[in-house]
Each structure stands twice: as structure tokens, then as C-alpha cells.
Amino acid sequence: MRILLVGAGGVGDAIAKIAARRTFYDTITVSDYDVARAERTVGWIRARHGEEAASRFRTAAIDASDPDSVEAVAREHRATHVMNAVEPKFVPTIFAGAFAAGADYLDMAMSLSEPHPTDPYEKTGVKLGDDQFALRGDWEAAGRLALVGMGVEPGLSDVFARFAADELFSSIDELGTRDGANLVVRDEAGNEIFAPSFSIWTTIEECLNPPVIFEKDTGWFTTPPFSEPEVFDFPEGIGPVECVNVEHEEVLLMPRWLDAKRVTFKYGLGEEFIGVLKTLHLLGLDSTTPVRVRSAGGPVEVAPRDVVAAALPDPATIGPLMTGKTCAGVNVTGIGVDGAPREVYLYHVSDNEWTMREYECQCVVWQTALNPVIALELLAKGAWRGTGVLGPEAFPARPFLELMERPEREGGYGQAWGMREAR
């Protein structure tokens, strides 16, 4: 397996660092528009793990917005798999470039949605991933695999949902992905600051778009942003967090393969974060349409959302200032295999102190990066197989979860996952 990793930002950097401890691939080419970022990642691997580990890594410059550039870099490095680790606005071009190069493809976020033109808070328009699923016939005919939504949420949450459907429930009422954290970021003076732990570009996209809900009797429909607040009690010391509906890929992926009466995604944003997002929307600073701005060098065209992203701390750099844990998981209700009502929360917790100590990565990007590496290893070993455009639910969950939790000394990743039964 020869992997082209597109993007050496927070998640891409973490993917390479996690993979440096594994042996299932021949080479990984870390590519970025700013090749210095890719070189910094490989330099860290060399310093931490030595020259032998670093010798399996290459670096390259790439333009993720240009499918021809993606194809050319993939062909140059004879990539068998293209791992997309950049913002979802680049999905179409990387997806196309990988296909043109004859490589398999993985991402952690799917092609973007477009709200319904007249009823955005009731009806879906173009849904997340629609553009990719429209091309599944081409991928099937070519005998190639595009594994989409293979991060943590979506990704691990979908693996948990498949596990519940296969082994824990005879029928499912709701698959409810619930994400919460007790993370705090402070400046050097100890003052708490606003610093999102993930790409603000992506966060704005998913939080201000109409959230999608699936119900078996009616299909997919939408609601206003931040709807249906509920307090969810997260495990391992995180505690109660208010969660709200947010647009997310799980709701578009799970119903394609799993039988459930209802599928939802709720995110613990907090009042301050929701207030900031509402203000950005009110001021038009969430827009991706370039506006004309005066500057010392003359007028320039710039997208307001890109300005917001540039003004905030890079999520990849805030790890040393962050404390706390983040939790990703899916709450499942229905009838258990014994015929009795059942409710379980399947989850994984990532602790920032541990991820910084082990990988010098903050916990949110590290938790996201872990899962595509596991998926790549399962594909390399033949435990997962498939063609076309598939989500994580299309594959058996047990091989993934067993490899994930097996101790590193026994060839696994040493990451325990939890299952909490409702009282």
C-alpha cells in the first residue's frame, strides 16, 4: 500500500504521526500546498522514531483545488490510496484526482450540501455526500473503493452503529450520535480564550447549515440550526453537556446501510460558541462568496469565512494551551437481542494531556486521525473489502473495534472504547 496523504494541517499531521508506529504500508507521501508543513511532519517523525521510520515517508507539494495536480502527484508516487485530510470544500477535486489516478480514496468529511432553495428548514436540498454517491457507479465499474466519512464523527460513530445493529439490537428506534467535551483553552496568562479545536471553516459550515434528521417513515428532512436542545451526560468525567442538532454526515450515511426508525446528530457547542456563530452569520462573516476589500496594495477579493479562519488560532497549535477530554459516540435505543428494551451509549474518549504527551497533537484532531489509519490497515490486510462509494457502516465493525482496542504490544492501537448501559 502506497498512500498519498493530502494535507499536513492538524489532522493530516496526526495521521502521519499515528501511522509512523505502524508497518502495514510501503510509503506515505505527505503533501500540502505549503510543502514546509509536510516537511515539518516528517521531521517530527524522524526526531521521534528515527531514520528507519522516516525513510517510509516522502513529501510533495500539491494543489488540492486542482484535480490534475492531485492526479499528477498520485501518479508520480504510484499511490494506491489517496487520503483526503483537508477541508471538505476540496472533496470534489481530490475525489476526482484520485479516481483519474486509478487510486482508492478515503476522506473524513463528505462533499458539501446546498440548502433547499425555498424551504431550507423543512426540506433537504443537495445533501452531504450526494455528489460523491452520484458517482458510485463509476467507482464500482472501475473496481475502485471510495471510503467516505471515515474520521471519528463520521467514522468511528458509524462503526459503533454497525456494531450495535449486528450484535446488540434486534431492532433500533434511534441511532443518535452525541459529541461533547470539557475542553478549555487558555492563553499564556491563564485567561480562557475562544479557540475552536477544529477547523472554524468546517465548523461554520456544519453548524449554520440546516441540520438534517432521518425518520424511516418520512426520509430526510431539516430543522433550524441549534434545534431540539437536550442535556446529555457524557462519561469519564466530562459530565452533562447541552447538545443541539447540527448537520452531519452520520445522518446521511447510517440509513443507507442500517435499519433504524430515526437517526440524529447532536453536538455540545455551549452558549458562547452558539452566540459567536450566530453573530458571524448576522454579520455575513460566514459567507464563502468573496467580497471586495480595500488594502494598502489596492482592492482585493476575499471570502469573509477565510478571514475568520485566518484571525483565529490554528487548531493544530492550541494543544499546549488546552486541557480536558473530548468524547465521540452513538446512543442507541431499541429492542435488544433478548427481546427487552435497551439503551446503550458506545463511545471513545480522547484526553488532551495524553495525546500531547504521546504525539504532540491536540486531542480533537488526534481522535479524528486515529480512525482512517485503522481503516487503511484493515484495507491493507484484506479485513475490509469493497468497491464503489461506501461508508464505514458497509463494513463489519468487529475487526475495526478489535484492532482499535488491542494493546500496541500485541499489534493493536491500544485505544479502549466504552459501552454504557442506561439504568
Short mmCIF file of C-alpha atoms in Angstrom, two decimals:
data_model
loop_
_atom_site.label_atom_id
_atom_site.label_comp_id
_atom_site.label_asym_id
_atom_site.label_seq_id
_atom_site.Cartn_x
_atom_site.Cartn_y
_atom_site.Cartn_z
CA MET A 1 0.00 0.00 0.00
CA ARG A 2 1.34 3.41 -1.04
CA ILE A 3 -0.60 6.28 0.48
CA LEU A 4 -0.84 9.87 -0.73
CA LEU A 5 -1.85 11.98 2.28
CA VAL A 6 -3.33 15.27 1.07
CA GLY A 7 -2.93 17.92 3.75
CA ALA A 8 -0.40 18.34 6.57
CA GLY A 9 -2.56 20.51 8.83
CA GLY A 10 -3.73 19.35 12.24
CA VAL A 11 -5.44 16.11 11.19
CA GLY A 12 -3.02 15.26 8.40
CA ASP A 13 -0.08 15.76 10.74
CA ALA A 14 -1.72 13.46 13.30
CA ILE A 15 -2.45 10.79 10.67
CA ALA A 16 1.22 10.65 9.71
CA LYS A 17 2.36 10.54 13.34
CA ILE A 18 -0.03 7.69 14.17
CA ALA A 19 0.92 5.78 11.02
CA ALA A 20 4.63 6.14 11.83
CA ARG A 21 4.17 3.47 14.52
CA ARG A 22 2.58 1.02 12.05
CA THR A 23 4.06 -1.26 9.38
CA PHE A 24 1.11 -2.10 7.08
CA TYR A 25 2.10 0.29 4.24
CA ASP A 26 5.12 0.71 1.98
CA THR A 27 5.27 4.51 1.79
CA ILE A 28 3.27 7.58 2.77
CA THR A 29 3.71 10.77 0.77
CA VAL A 30 2.74 13.73 2.95
CA SER A 31 1.63 16.52 0.63
CA ASP A 32 0.49 20.08 1.20
CA TYR A 33 0.14 23.36 -0.66
CA ASP A 34 2.84 24.59 1.75
CA VAL A 35 5.38 21.80 1.45
CA ALA A 36 7.19 23.12 4.53
CA ARG A 37 4.30 21.84 6.65
CA ALA A 38 4.72 18.36 5.18
CA GLU A 39 8.47 18.52 5.81
CA ARG A 40 7.84 19.56 9.42
CA THR A 41 5.64 16.50 9.96
CA VAL A 42 8.24 14.11 8.54
CA GLY A 43 10.93 15.90 10.55
CA TRP A 44 8.99 15.18 13.74
CA ILE A 45 8.72 11.51 12.79
CA ARG A 46 12.46 11.37 12.17
CA ALA A 47 13.25 13.02 15.51
CA ARG A 48 10.81 10.83 17.48
CA HIS A 49 11.15 7.45 15.74
CA GLY A 50 14.45 7.58 13.88
CA GLU A 51 15.61 7.41 10.30
CA GLU A 52 14.21 3.95 9.59
CA ALA A 53 10.65 5.10 10.31
CA ALA A 54 11.12 8.38 8.44
CA SER A 55 12.50 6.56 5.39
CA ARG A 56 8.98 5.33 4.57
CA PHE A 57 7.74 8.92 4.26
CA ARG A 58 8.02 11.32 1.34
CA THR A 59 6.93 14.94 0.94
CA ALA A 60 5.37 16.73 -2.02
CA ALA A 61 3.75 20.00 -2.98
CA ILE A 62 0.12 19.69 -4.10
CA ASP A 63 -2.79 21.93 -5.04
CA ALA A 64 -5.86 20.28 -3.52
CA SER A 65 -8.13 22.60 -5.50
CA ASP A 66 -6.87 21.18 -8.81
CA PRO A 67 -7.79 17.57 -9.73
CA ASP A 68 -4.96 17.50 -12.27
CA SER A 69 -2.46 18.31 -9.52
CA VAL A 70 -3.87 15.56 -7.29
CA GLU A 71 -3.72 13.08 -10.16
CA ALA A 72 -0.17 14.06 -11.08
CA VAL A 73 1.17 13.73 -7.53
CA ALA A 74 -0.67 10.44 -7.03
CA ARG A 75 0.78 9.03 -10.26
CA GLU A 76 4.28 10.31 -9.52
CA HIS A 77 4.32 8.49 -6.19
CA ARG A 78 2.40 5.45 -7.54
CA ALA A 79 -0.27 5.93 -4.85
CA THR A 80 -2.68 3.06 -4.32
CA HIS A 81 -4.74 5.10 -1.83
CA VAL A 82 -5.41 8.84 -1.58
CA MET A 83 -6.19 10.01 1.97
CA ASN A 84 -8.00 13.35 1.98
CA ALA A 85 -7.12 15.33 5.13
CA VAL A 86 -8.13 18.86 4.12
CA GLU A 87 -11.31 20.91 4.41
CA PRO A 88 -14.42 19.43 2.75
CA LYS A 89 -14.57 22.20 0.13
CA PHE A 90 -11.74 20.31 -1.59
CA VAL A 91 -13.56 16.95 -1.66
CA PRO A 92 -14.72 17.20 -5.32
CA THR A 93 -11.25 17.89 -6.71
CA ILE A 94 -9.39 15.32 -4.60
CA PHE A 95 -12.14 12.75 -5.25
CA ALA A 96 -11.80 13.35 -9.00
CA GLY A 97 -8.00 13.37 -8.94
CA ALA A 98 -7.83 10.07 -7.06
CA PHE A 99 -10.22 8.42 -9.50
CA ALA A 100 -8.27 9.71 -12.51
CA ALA A 101 -5.06 8.30 -10.99
CA GLY A 102 -6.62 4.86 -10.53
CA ALA A 103 -6.26 5.01 -6.74
CA ASP A 104 -8.66 4.18 -3.94
CA TYR A 105 -9.87 7.12 -1.87
CA LEU A 106 -10.67 7.92 1.78
CA ASP A 107 -11.98 11.05 3.46
CA MET A 108 -13.29 12.17 6.83
CA ALA A 109 -15.91 14.64 5.61
CA MET A 110 -18.07 14.35 2.50
CA SER A 111 -18.96 16.71 -0.33
CA LEU A 112 -20.81 19.80 0.86
CA SER A 113 -24.55 20.36 0.95
CA GLU A 114 -26.71 23.11 -0.50
CA PRO A 115 -29.87 24.15 1.39
CA HIS A 116 -33.26 23.77 -0.25
CA PRO A 117 -33.86 26.98 -2.27
CA THR A 118 -37.30 27.75 -0.83
CA ASP A 119 -37.82 25.61 2.33
CA PRO A 120 -34.34 25.22 3.89
CA TYR A 121 -35.63 24.43 7.40
CA GLU A 122 -38.06 21.74 6.31
CA LYS A 123 -36.72 20.10 3.16
CA THR A 124 -33.27 18.94 2.11
CA GLY A 125 -31.59 20.36 -0.96
CA VAL A 126 -28.30 18.81 -2.04
CA LYS A 127 -27.32 16.61 0.89
CA LEU A 128 -23.86 15.95 2.27
CA GLY A 129 -22.21 13.33 0.07
CA ASP A 130 -24.81 13.46 -2.71
CA ASP A 131 -22.20 14.48 -5.28
CA GLN A 132 -19.99 11.55 -4.31
CA PHE A 133 -22.76 8.95 -4.20
CA ALA A 134 -23.89 10.12 -7.65
CA LEU A 135 -20.59 8.72 -8.97
CA ARG A 136 -20.68 5.37 -7.19
CA GLY A 137 -21.38 3.55 -10.45
CA ASP A 138 -18.14 4.86 -11.93
CA TRP A 139 -16.15 3.65 -8.92
CA GLU A 140 -17.86 0.25 -9.00
CA ALA A 141 -17.20 -0.16 -12.73
CA ALA A 142 -13.55 0.70 -12.18
CA GLY A 143 -13.28 -1.77 -9.31
CA ARG A 144 -12.11 1.01 -7.01
CA LEU A 145 -13.17 1.95 -3.48
CA ALA A 146 -14.06 5.38 -2.13
CA LEU A 147 -14.48 5.05 1.66
CA VAL A 148 -16.20 8.27 2.72
CA GLY A 149 -16.77 9.70 6.19
CA MET A 150 -14.01 7.68 7.87
CA GLY A 151 -12.94 10.07 10.66
CA VAL A 152 -14.30 9.98 14.19
CA GLU A 153 -17.70 11.63 13.55
CA PRO A 154 -18.48 10.48 10.95
CA GLY A 155 -16.38 7.33 11.06
CA LEU A 156 -15.98 5.70 14.44
CA SER A 157 -19.56 6.67 15.33
CA ASP A 158 -20.73 4.79 12.22
CA VAL A 159 -18.63 1.75 13.18
CA PHE A 160 -20.31 1.80 16.60
CA ALA A 161 -23.72 1.98 14.91
CA ARG A 162 -22.93 -1.05 12.74
CA PHE A 163 -21.72 -2.95 15.82
CA ALA A 164 -24.96 -2.17 17.65
CA ALA A 165 -27.06 -3.29 14.68
CA ASP A 166 -25.08 -6.52 14.24
CA GLU A 167 -24.59 -7.63 17.82
CA LEU A 168 -26.63 -5.68 20.38
CA PHE A 169 -30.10 -4.97 18.95
CA SER A 170 -32.82 -6.88 17.13
CA SER A 171 -34.48 -3.59 16.14
CA ILE A 172 -33.35 0.03 16.52
CA ASP A 173 -35.53 3.01 17.34
CA GLU A 174 -32.83 5.70 17.18
CA LEU A 175 -29.17 6.00 16.29
CA GLY A 176 -28.22 9.27 17.98
CA THR A 177 -24.64 10.45 17.57
CA ARG A 178 -23.72 12.62 20.58
CA ASP A 179 -20.48 14.61 20.76
CA GLY A 180 -19.36 16.53 23.85
CA ALA A 181 -16.26 17.74 25.66
CA ASN A 182 -14.99 19.67 28.66
CA LEU A 183 -12.09 21.24 26.77
CA VAL A 184 -10.79 24.63 27.85
CA VAL A 185 -8.19 26.77 26.04
CA ARG A 186 -6.28 29.43 28.00
CA ASP A 187 -3.70 31.96 26.90
CA GLU A 188 -0.27 32.19 28.49
CA ALA A 189 -1.70 34.43 31.23
CA GLY A 190 -4.26 31.77 32.13
CA ASN A 191 -7.27 33.55 30.66
CA GLU A 192 -9.84 31.40 28.88
CA ILE A 193 -9.97 32.29 25.17
CA PHE A 194 -12.19 31.49 22.19
CA ALA A 195 -10.22 28.99 20.14
CA PRO A 196 -12.17 26.25 18.31
CA SER A 197 -10.49 22.86 18.50
CA PHE A 198 -11.35 22.05 14.87
CA SER A 199 -11.33 23.97 11.60
CA ILE A 200 -13.58 27.01 12.03
CA TRP A 201 -14.28 26.85 8.28
CA THR A 202 -15.77 23.37 8.70
CA THR A 203 -17.45 24.24 12.00
CA ILE A 204 -19.29 27.19 10.47
CA GLU A 205 -20.39 25.05 7.56
CA GLU A 206 -21.90 22.26 9.63
CA CYS A 207 -23.31 24.38 12.47
CA LEU A 208 -25.06 27.10 10.45
CA ASN A 209 -26.47 24.85 7.74
CA PRO A 210 -29.93 23.39 8.37
CA PRO A 211 -29.49 20.21 10.46
CA VAL A 212 -30.73 17.02 8.80
CA ILE A 213 -32.77 14.35 10.60
CA PHE A 214 -33.79 10.97 9.22
CA GLU A 215 -37.05 9.21 10.04
CA LYS A 216 -37.89 5.92 8.39
CA ASP A 217 -41.48 6.90 7.59
CA THR A 218 -40.63 10.28 6.02
CA GLY A 219 -36.98 10.09 4.96
CA TRP A 220 -34.58 13.02 5.39
CA PHE A 221 -35.82 16.44 6.49
CA THR A 222 -34.32 19.57 8.05
CA THR A 223 -34.83 21.83 11.06
CA PRO A 224 -33.49 25.30 12.03
CA PRO A 225 -29.91 25.41 13.35
CA PHE A 226 -29.37 24.58 17.04
CA SER A 227 -32.80 22.96 17.36
CA GLU A 228 -34.04 20.39 19.90
CA PRO A 229 -31.56 21.09 22.73
CA GLU A 230 -31.02 18.26 25.20
CA VAL A 231 -28.64 17.71 28.09
CA PHE A 232 -26.55 14.57 27.55
CA ASP A 233 -24.39 13.13 30.33
CA PHE A 234 -21.01 12.23 28.84
CA PRO A 235 -18.79 9.59 30.51
CA GLU A 236 -15.32 9.61 32.09
CA GLY A 237 -15.70 12.85 33.99
CA ILE A 238 -16.95 15.09 31.19
CA GLY A 239 -20.48 15.21 32.60
CA PRO A 240 -23.69 16.89 31.41
CA VAL A 241 -23.44 18.99 28.25
CA GLU A 242 -26.27 20.65 26.33
CA CYS A 243 -26.32 19.30 22.78
CA VAL A 244 -28.20 20.63 19.74
CA ASN A 245 -28.98 19.41 16.24
CA VAL A 246 -26.17 20.01 13.75
CA GLU A 247 -25.82 18.98 10.11
CA HIS A 248 -23.52 15.96 9.99
CA GLU A 249 -22.66 13.04 7.76
CA GLU A 250 -23.82 10.25 10.09
CA VAL A 251 -27.45 11.15 9.41
CA LEU A 252 -26.81 10.82 5.66
CA LEU A 253 -24.70 7.66 5.94
CA MET A 254 -26.28 5.39 8.55
CA PRO A 255 -29.72 4.99 6.89
CA ARG A 256 -28.08 3.80 3.66
CA TRP A 257 -26.93 0.58 5.35
CA LEU A 258 -28.58 0.32 8.77
CA ASP A 259 -32.23 -0.16 9.66
CA ALA A 260 -33.31 2.44 12.23
CA LYS A 261 -36.51 4.36 12.76
CA ARG A 262 -34.68 7.63 13.44
CA VAL A 263 -31.11 8.95 13.00
CA THR A 264 -29.83 12.19 14.56
CA PHE A 265 -26.62 14.07 15.33
CA LYS A 266 -26.26 16.45 18.25
CA TYR A 267 -23.19 18.44 19.22
CA GLY A 268 -22.32 20.03 22.56
CA LEU A 269 -21.44 23.55 21.41
CA GLY A 270 -22.18 25.66 24.50
CA GLU A 271 -23.89 29.04 24.73
CA GLU A 272 -20.78 31.09 23.95
CA PHE A 273 -19.94 29.14 20.81
CA ILE A 274 -23.53 29.28 19.55
CA GLY A 275 -23.56 33.04 20.22
CA VAL A 276 -20.36 33.54 18.21
CA LEU A 277 -21.71 31.51 15.30
CA LYS A 278 -24.99 33.46 15.28
CA THR A 279 -23.04 36.74 15.28
CA LEU A 280 -20.85 35.63 12.40
CA HIS A 281 -23.98 34.73 10.44
CA LEU A 282 -25.69 38.04 11.31
CA LEU A 283 -22.67 39.98 10.04
CA GLY A 284 -22.26 37.85 6.92
CA LEU A 285 -18.86 36.65 8.09
CA ASP A 286 -19.84 33.03 7.45
CA SER A 287 -20.07 33.66 3.71
CA THR A 288 -17.75 31.91 1.27
CA THR A 289 -18.53 34.41 -1.51
CA PRO A 290 -15.57 36.77 -1.98
CA VAL A 291 -16.12 40.46 -1.27
CA ARG A 292 -14.06 43.41 -2.45
CA VAL A 293 -11.85 44.81 0.31
CA ARG A 294 -9.61 47.86 0.24
CA SER A 295 -5.99 47.29 1.21
CA ALA A 296 -2.71 49.18 1.14
CA GLY A 297 -1.81 47.39 -2.06
CA GLY A 298 -5.17 48.10 -3.71
CA PRO A 299 -8.56 46.33 -3.74
CA VAL A 300 -8.55 42.55 -3.18
CA GLU A 301 -11.23 39.84 -3.29
CA VAL A 302 -11.51 37.77 -0.10
CA ALA A 303 -14.10 35.39 1.34
CA PRO A 304 -15.29 36.53 4.81
CA ARG A 305 -15.13 32.97 6.19
CA ASP A 306 -11.48 32.73 5.17
CA VAL A 307 -10.79 35.95 7.10
CA VAL A 308 -12.42 34.48 10.22
CA ALA A 309 -10.32 31.33 9.87
CA ALA A 310 -7.14 33.36 9.45
CA ALA A 311 -7.91 35.52 12.50
CA LEU A 312 -8.38 32.60 14.90
CA PRO A 313 -5.64 30.37 16.32
CA ASP A 314 -4.70 27.40 14.16
CA PRO A 315 -6.39 24.35 15.79
CA ALA A 316 -3.17 22.40 15.24
CA THR A 317 -1.25 24.79 17.53
CA ILE A 318 -3.55 25.10 20.56
CA GLY A 319 -2.79 21.73 22.14
CA PRO A 320 -0.31 23.13 24.71
CA LEU A 321 -2.95 25.65 25.84
CA MET A 322 -5.78 23.10 26.08
CA THR A 323 -6.97 20.91 28.94
CA GLY A 324 -9.74 18.35 29.16
CA LYS A 325 -11.27 15.48 27.22
CA THR A 326 -13.47 15.01 24.17
CA CYS A 327 -16.00 12.22 23.68
CA ALA A 328 -17.45 10.84 20.45
CA GLY A 329 -20.12 8.18 20.34
CA VAL A 330 -23.58 7.00 19.40
CA ASN A 331 -26.54 6.48 21.71
CA VAL A 332 -28.70 3.57 20.55
CA THR A 333 -32.24 2.79 21.68
CA GLY A 334 -34.46 -0.10 20.65
CA ILE A 335 -35.04 -3.77 21.39
CA GLY A 336 -32.07 -5.88 22.41
CA VAL A 337 -31.30 -9.31 21.08
CA ASP A 338 -33.04 -10.75 24.16
CA GLY A 339 -36.31 -9.05 23.20
CA ALA A 340 -36.19 -6.46 26.01
CA PRO A 341 -35.97 -2.66 25.60
CA ARG A 342 -32.36 -1.48 25.63
CA GLU A 343 -30.37 1.76 25.52
CA VAL A 344 -26.59 1.93 25.23
CA TYR A 345 -24.02 4.63 24.54
CA LEU A 346 -20.99 3.38 22.60
CA TYR A 347 -18.12 5.85 22.84
CA HIS A 348 -14.44 6.73 22.74
CA VAL A 349 -12.80 9.41 24.90
CA SER A 350 -9.62 11.23 23.97
CA ASP A 351 -7.59 13.01 26.68
CA ASN A 352 -5.61 16.07 25.58
CA GLU A 353 -2.85 15.52 28.15
CA TRP A 354 -2.19 12.02 26.75
CA THR A 355 -2.31 12.95 23.06
CA MET A 356 0.03 15.89 23.62
CA ARG A 357 2.47 13.71 25.55
CA GLU A 358 2.44 10.85 23.05
CA TYR A 359 2.03 12.67 19.73
CA GLU A 360 2.24 16.43 20.35
CA CYS A 361 -1.26 16.66 18.83
CA GLN A 362 -4.32 18.13 20.50
CA CYS A 363 -6.95 15.53 21.29
CA VAL A 364 -9.72 16.51 18.83
CA VAL A 365 -7.55 16.27 15.71
CA TRP A 366 -5.78 13.16 17.07
CA GLN A 367 -9.08 11.37 17.72
CA THR A 368 -10.22 12.24 14.20
CA ALA A 369 -6.95 11.00 12.68
CA LEU A 370 -6.86 7.67 14.50
CA ASN A 371 -9.76 6.08 12.63
CA PRO A 372 -8.69 6.46 8.98
CA VAL A 373 -5.33 4.92 9.91
CA ILE A 374 -7.11 1.90 11.39
CA ALA A 375 -9.32 1.69 8.29
CA LEU A 376 -6.30 1.82 5.98
CA GLU A 377 -4.69 -1.02 7.92
CA LEU A 378 -7.84 -3.14 7.65
CA LEU A 379 -7.93 -2.48 3.89
CA ALA A 380 -4.23 -3.34 3.55
CA LYS A 381 -4.75 -6.65 5.36
CA GLY A 382 -7.96 -7.51 3.47
CA ALA A 383 -10.18 -7.47 6.57
CA TRP A 384 -12.24 -4.75 4.85
CA ARG A 385 -13.00 -5.05 1.13
CA GLY A 386 -15.34 -3.27 -1.23
CA THR A 387 -15.87 -1.27 -4.39
CA GLY A 388 -17.93 1.81 -5.11
CA VAL A 389 -18.67 4.70 -2.76
CA LEU A 390 -19.14 3.21 0.71
CA GLY A 391 -19.47 4.48 4.27
CA PRO A 392 -17.98 2.82 7.37
CA GLU A 393 -21.34 1.10 8.02
CA ALA A 394 -20.82 -1.02 4.91
CA PHE A 395 -18.02 -2.96 6.63
CA PRO A 396 -18.07 -5.35 9.63
CA ALA A 397 -17.44 -3.46 12.85
CA ARG A 398 -15.79 -6.14 14.96
CA PRO A 399 -12.42 -6.23 13.09
CA PHE A 400 -12.14 -2.46 13.50
CA LEU A 401 -13.01 -2.38 17.19
CA GLU A 402 -10.78 -5.36 18.00
CA LEU A 403 -7.78 -3.80 16.25
CA MET A 404 -8.51 -0.45 17.89
CA GLU A 405 -8.57 -1.78 21.46
CA ARG A 406 -5.86 -4.45 21.21
CA PRO A 407 -2.71 -3.35 23.09
CA GLU A 408 0.08 -1.92 20.97
CA ARG A 409 2.48 -4.61 22.17
CA GLU A 410 0.08 -7.14 20.60
CA GLY A 411 -0.19 -5.32 17.28
CA GLY A 412 -3.19 -3.09 18.04
CA TYR A 413 -3.70 0.59 18.70
CA GLY A 414 -4.28 0.39 22.44
CA GLN A 415 -7.41 2.53 22.41
CA ALA A 416 -10.19 1.28 24.66
CA TRP A 417 -13.77 2.10 23.76
CA GLY A 418 -16.71 2.06 26.12
CA MET A 419 -20.31 0.87 26.28
CA ARG A 420 -22.60 2.42 28.89
CA GLU A 421 -25.94 0.80 29.56
CA ALA A 422 -28.83 3.04 30.55
CA ARG A 423 -30.01 2.44 34.07
#
